[in-house]
Short mmCIF file of C-alpha atoms in Angstrom, two decimals:
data_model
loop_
_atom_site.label_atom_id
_atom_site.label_comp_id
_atom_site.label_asym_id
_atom_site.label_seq_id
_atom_site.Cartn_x
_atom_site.Cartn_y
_atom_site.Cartn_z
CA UNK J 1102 -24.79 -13.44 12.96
CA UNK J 1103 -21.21 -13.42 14.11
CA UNK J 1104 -19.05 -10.25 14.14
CA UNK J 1105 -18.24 -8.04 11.51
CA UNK J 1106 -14.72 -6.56 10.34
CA UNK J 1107 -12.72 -4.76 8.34
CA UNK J 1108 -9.71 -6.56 6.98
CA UNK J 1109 -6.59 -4.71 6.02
CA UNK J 1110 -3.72 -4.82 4.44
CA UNK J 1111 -0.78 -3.18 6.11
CA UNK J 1112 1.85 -1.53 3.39
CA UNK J 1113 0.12 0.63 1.08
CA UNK J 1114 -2.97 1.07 3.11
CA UNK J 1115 -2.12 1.94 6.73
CA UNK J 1116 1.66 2.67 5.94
CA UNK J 1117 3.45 3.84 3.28
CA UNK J 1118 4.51 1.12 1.09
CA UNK J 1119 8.20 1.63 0.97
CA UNK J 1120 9.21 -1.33 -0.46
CA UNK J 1121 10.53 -3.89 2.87
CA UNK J 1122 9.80 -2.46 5.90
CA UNK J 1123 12.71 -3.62 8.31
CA UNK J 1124 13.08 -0.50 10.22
CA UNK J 1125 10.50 1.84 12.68
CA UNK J 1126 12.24 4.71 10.91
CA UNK J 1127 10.38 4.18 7.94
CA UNK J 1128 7.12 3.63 9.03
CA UNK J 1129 5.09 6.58 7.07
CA UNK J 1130 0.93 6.38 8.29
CA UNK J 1131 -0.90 6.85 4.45
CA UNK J 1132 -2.80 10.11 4.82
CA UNK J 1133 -5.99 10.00 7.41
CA UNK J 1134 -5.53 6.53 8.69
CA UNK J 1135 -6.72 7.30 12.22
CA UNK J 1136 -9.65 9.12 11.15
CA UNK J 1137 -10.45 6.52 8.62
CA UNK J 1138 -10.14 3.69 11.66
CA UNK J 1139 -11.72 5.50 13.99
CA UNK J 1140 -14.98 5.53 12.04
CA UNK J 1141 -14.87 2.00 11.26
CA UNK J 1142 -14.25 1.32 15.05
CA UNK J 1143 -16.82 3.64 16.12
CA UNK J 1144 -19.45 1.40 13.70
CA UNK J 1145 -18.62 -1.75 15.43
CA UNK J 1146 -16.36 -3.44 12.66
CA UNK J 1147 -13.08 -5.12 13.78
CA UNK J 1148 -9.91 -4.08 12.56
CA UNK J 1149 -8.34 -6.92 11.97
CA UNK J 1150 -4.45 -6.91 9.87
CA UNK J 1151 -3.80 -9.53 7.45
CA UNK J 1152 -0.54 -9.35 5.57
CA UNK J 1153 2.55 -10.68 3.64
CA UNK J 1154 5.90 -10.75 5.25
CA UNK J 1155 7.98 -11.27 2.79
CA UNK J 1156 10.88 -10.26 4.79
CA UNK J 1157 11.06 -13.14 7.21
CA UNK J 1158 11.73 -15.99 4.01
CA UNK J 1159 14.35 -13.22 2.77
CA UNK J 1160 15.74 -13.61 5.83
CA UNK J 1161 15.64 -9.61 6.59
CA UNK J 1162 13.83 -9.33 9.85
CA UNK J 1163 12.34 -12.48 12.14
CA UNK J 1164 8.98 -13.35 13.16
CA UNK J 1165 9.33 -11.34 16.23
CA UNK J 1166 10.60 -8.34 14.48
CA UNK J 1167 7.73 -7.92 12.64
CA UNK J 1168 5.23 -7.99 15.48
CA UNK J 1169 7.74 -5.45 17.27
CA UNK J 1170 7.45 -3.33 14.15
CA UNK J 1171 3.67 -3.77 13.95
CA UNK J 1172 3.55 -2.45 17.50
CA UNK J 1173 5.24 0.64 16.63
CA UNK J 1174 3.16 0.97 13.90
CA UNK J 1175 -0.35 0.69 16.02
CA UNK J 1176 1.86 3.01 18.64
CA UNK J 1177 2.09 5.77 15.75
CA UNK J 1178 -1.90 5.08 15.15
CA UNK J 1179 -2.23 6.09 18.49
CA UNK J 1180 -0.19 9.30 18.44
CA UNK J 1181 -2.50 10.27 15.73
CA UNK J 1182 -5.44 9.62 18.28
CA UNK J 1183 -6.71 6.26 15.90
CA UNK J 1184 -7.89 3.32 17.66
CA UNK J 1185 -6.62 -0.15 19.05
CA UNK J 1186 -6.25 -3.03 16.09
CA UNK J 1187 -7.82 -6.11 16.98
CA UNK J 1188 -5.60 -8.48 15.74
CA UNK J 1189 -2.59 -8.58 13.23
CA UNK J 1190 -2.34 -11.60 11.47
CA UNK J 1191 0.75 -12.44 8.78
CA UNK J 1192 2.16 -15.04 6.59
CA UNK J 1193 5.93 -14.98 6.09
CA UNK J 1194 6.44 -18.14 3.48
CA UNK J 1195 7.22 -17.21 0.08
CA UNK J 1196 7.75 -20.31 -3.04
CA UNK J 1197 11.56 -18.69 -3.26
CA UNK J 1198 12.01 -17.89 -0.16
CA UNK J 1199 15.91 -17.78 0.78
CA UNK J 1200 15.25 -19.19 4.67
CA UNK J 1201 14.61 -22.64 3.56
CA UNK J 1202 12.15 -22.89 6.77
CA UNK J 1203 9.90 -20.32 4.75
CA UNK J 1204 10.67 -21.63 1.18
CA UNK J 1205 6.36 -23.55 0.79
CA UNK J 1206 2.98 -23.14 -0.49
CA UNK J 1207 1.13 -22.88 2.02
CA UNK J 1208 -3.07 -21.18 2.61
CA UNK J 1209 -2.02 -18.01 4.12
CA UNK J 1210 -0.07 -15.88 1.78
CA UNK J 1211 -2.25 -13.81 0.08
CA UNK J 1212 -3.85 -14.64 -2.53
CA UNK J 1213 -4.74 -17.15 -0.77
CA UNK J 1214 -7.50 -16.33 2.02
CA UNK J 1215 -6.25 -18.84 5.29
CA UNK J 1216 -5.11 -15.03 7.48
CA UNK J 1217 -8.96 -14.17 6.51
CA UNK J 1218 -10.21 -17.63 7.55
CA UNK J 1219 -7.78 -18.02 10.76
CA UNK J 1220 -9.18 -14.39 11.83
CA UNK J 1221 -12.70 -15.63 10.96
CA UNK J 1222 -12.34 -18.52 13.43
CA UNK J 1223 -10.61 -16.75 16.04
CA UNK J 1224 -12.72 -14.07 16.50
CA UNK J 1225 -16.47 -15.40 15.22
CA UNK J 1226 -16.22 -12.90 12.06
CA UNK J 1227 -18.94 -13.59 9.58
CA UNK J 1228 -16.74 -12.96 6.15
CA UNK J 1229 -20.39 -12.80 4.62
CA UNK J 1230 -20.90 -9.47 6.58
CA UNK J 1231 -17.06 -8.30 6.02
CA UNK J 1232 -14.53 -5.92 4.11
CA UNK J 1233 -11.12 -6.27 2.69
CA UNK J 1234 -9.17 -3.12 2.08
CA UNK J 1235 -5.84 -3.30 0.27
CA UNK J 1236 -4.12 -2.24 -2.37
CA UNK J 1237 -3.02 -5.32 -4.64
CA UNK J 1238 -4.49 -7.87 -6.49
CA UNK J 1239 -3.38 -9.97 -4.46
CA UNK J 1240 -5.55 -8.34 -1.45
CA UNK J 1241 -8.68 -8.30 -3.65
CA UNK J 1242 -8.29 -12.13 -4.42
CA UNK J 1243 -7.96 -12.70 -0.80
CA UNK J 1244 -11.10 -10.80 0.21
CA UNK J 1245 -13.06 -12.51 -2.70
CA UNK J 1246 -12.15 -16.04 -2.07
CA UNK J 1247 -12.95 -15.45 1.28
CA UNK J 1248 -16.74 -14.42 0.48
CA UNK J 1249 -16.15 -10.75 1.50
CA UNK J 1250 -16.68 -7.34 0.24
CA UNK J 1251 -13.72 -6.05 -1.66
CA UNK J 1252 -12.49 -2.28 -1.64
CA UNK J 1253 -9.05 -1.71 -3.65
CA UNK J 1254 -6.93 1.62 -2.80
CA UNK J 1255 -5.70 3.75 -6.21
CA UNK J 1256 -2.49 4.35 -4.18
CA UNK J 1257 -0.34 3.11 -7.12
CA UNK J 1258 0.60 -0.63 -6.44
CA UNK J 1259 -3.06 -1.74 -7.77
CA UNK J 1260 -1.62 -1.54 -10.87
CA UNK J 1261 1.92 -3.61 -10.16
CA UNK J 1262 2.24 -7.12 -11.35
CA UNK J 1263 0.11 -9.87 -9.47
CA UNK J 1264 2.69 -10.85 -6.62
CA UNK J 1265 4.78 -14.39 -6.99
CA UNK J 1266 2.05 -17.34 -6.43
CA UNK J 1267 2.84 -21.18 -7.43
CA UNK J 1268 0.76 -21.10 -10.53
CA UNK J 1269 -0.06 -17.95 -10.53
CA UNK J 1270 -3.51 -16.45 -9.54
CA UNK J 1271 -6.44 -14.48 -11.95
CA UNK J 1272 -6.67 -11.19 -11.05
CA UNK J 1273 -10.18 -9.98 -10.29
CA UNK J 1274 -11.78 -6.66 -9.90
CA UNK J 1275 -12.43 -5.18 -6.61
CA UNK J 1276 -16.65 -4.68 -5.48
CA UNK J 1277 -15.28 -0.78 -5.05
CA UNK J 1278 -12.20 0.96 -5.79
CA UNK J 1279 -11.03 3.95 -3.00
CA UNK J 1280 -8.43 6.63 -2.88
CA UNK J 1281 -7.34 6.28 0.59
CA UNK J 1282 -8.38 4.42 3.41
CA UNK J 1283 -11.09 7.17 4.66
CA UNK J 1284 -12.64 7.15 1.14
CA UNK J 1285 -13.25 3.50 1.78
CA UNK J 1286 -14.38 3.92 5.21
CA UNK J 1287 -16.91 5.89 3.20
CA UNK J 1288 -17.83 3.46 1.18
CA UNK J 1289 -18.00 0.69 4.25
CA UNK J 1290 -20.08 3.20 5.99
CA UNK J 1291 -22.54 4.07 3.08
CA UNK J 1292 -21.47 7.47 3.14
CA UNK J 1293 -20.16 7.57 -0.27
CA UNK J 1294 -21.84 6.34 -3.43
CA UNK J 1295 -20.13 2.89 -4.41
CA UNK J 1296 -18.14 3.33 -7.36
CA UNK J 1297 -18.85 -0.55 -8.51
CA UNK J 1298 -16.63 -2.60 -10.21
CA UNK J 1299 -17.32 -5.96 -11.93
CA UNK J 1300 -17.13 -7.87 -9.20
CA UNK J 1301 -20.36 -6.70 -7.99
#
């Protein structure tokens, strides 16, 4: 059967999105994150991080940085009394990327689903039997090409432009649209009646 998770996005749906994140001082958790985690945890579901670094091919903050930051930011989860993440899994290429090391197409930058896939692999997840919460197109093309079930947060960048992508990408509706990340716990949980979108 393999294990089940919940894949998430990390700006916009367990932080703030505050544009580049290069600094612990401006790491903002989204309103009832812990809560929200804690009852996904509690059902079994791994919480697994997948996410786009574009600040390592801008050159504004290493590969080590940002796991240092992400530990600050599961540190602040845990202030808040939410629960251990299982696994947080990035991509820092971009197709303009200003580090040169960076600057490629490559399977893991979202849209694309290889952080889904790698996670998949690592940890025996069956995608079939999986989520992906986020709060992009970008995040919802991910989840979909992956086989999973799609949840998009109304938190205000669902509506930005479709991120930078070598030929660009068709953006698809989400399998359920969610206010926060507790509303879609909700909805992973079958607490909440599905608002279905046409993906479904």
């Amino acid at each position: 059967m393999g294990q089940r998770a919940v894949f998430l996005d990390r700006d916009g749906v367990l932080v703030r999105d505050v544009g580049p994140l290069t600094s612990a001082d401006d790491i903002v958790l989204t309103p009832g994150v812990a809560d929200g985690l804690n009852q996904l945890k509690a059902a079994g579901f791994l919480l697994v991080v997948v996410s786009n670094q574009t600040v390592v091919a801008r050159g504004l903050l290493n590969e080590n940085a940002v796991m240092e930051l992400q530990a600050q930011i599961q540190k602040r989860i845990a202030n808040a009394g939410g629960p251990s993440l299982d696994d947080f899994l990035f991509c820092p290429h971009h197709p303009s990327a200003t580090e040169a090391a960076y600057r490629r197409d490559c399977g893991c930058r979202k849209p694309a689903p290889g952080l889904l896939l790698e996670a998949a692999l690592k940890h025996g997840i069956s995608l079939e039997q999986s989520f992906m919460i986020g709060d992009r197109p970008s995040d919802v093309a991910a989840g979909l090409r992956a086989g999973c079930t799609t949840i998009m947060l109304t938190t205000g960048a669902h509506t930005a432009p479709p991120i930078e992508v070598t030929g660009g990408f068709e953006a698809r509706p989400p399998h359920h649209v969610a206010a926060d990340l507790p509303d879609a716990a909700a909805i992973v949980l079958g607490k909440a009646l599905p608002r279905l979108g046409a993906a479904s």
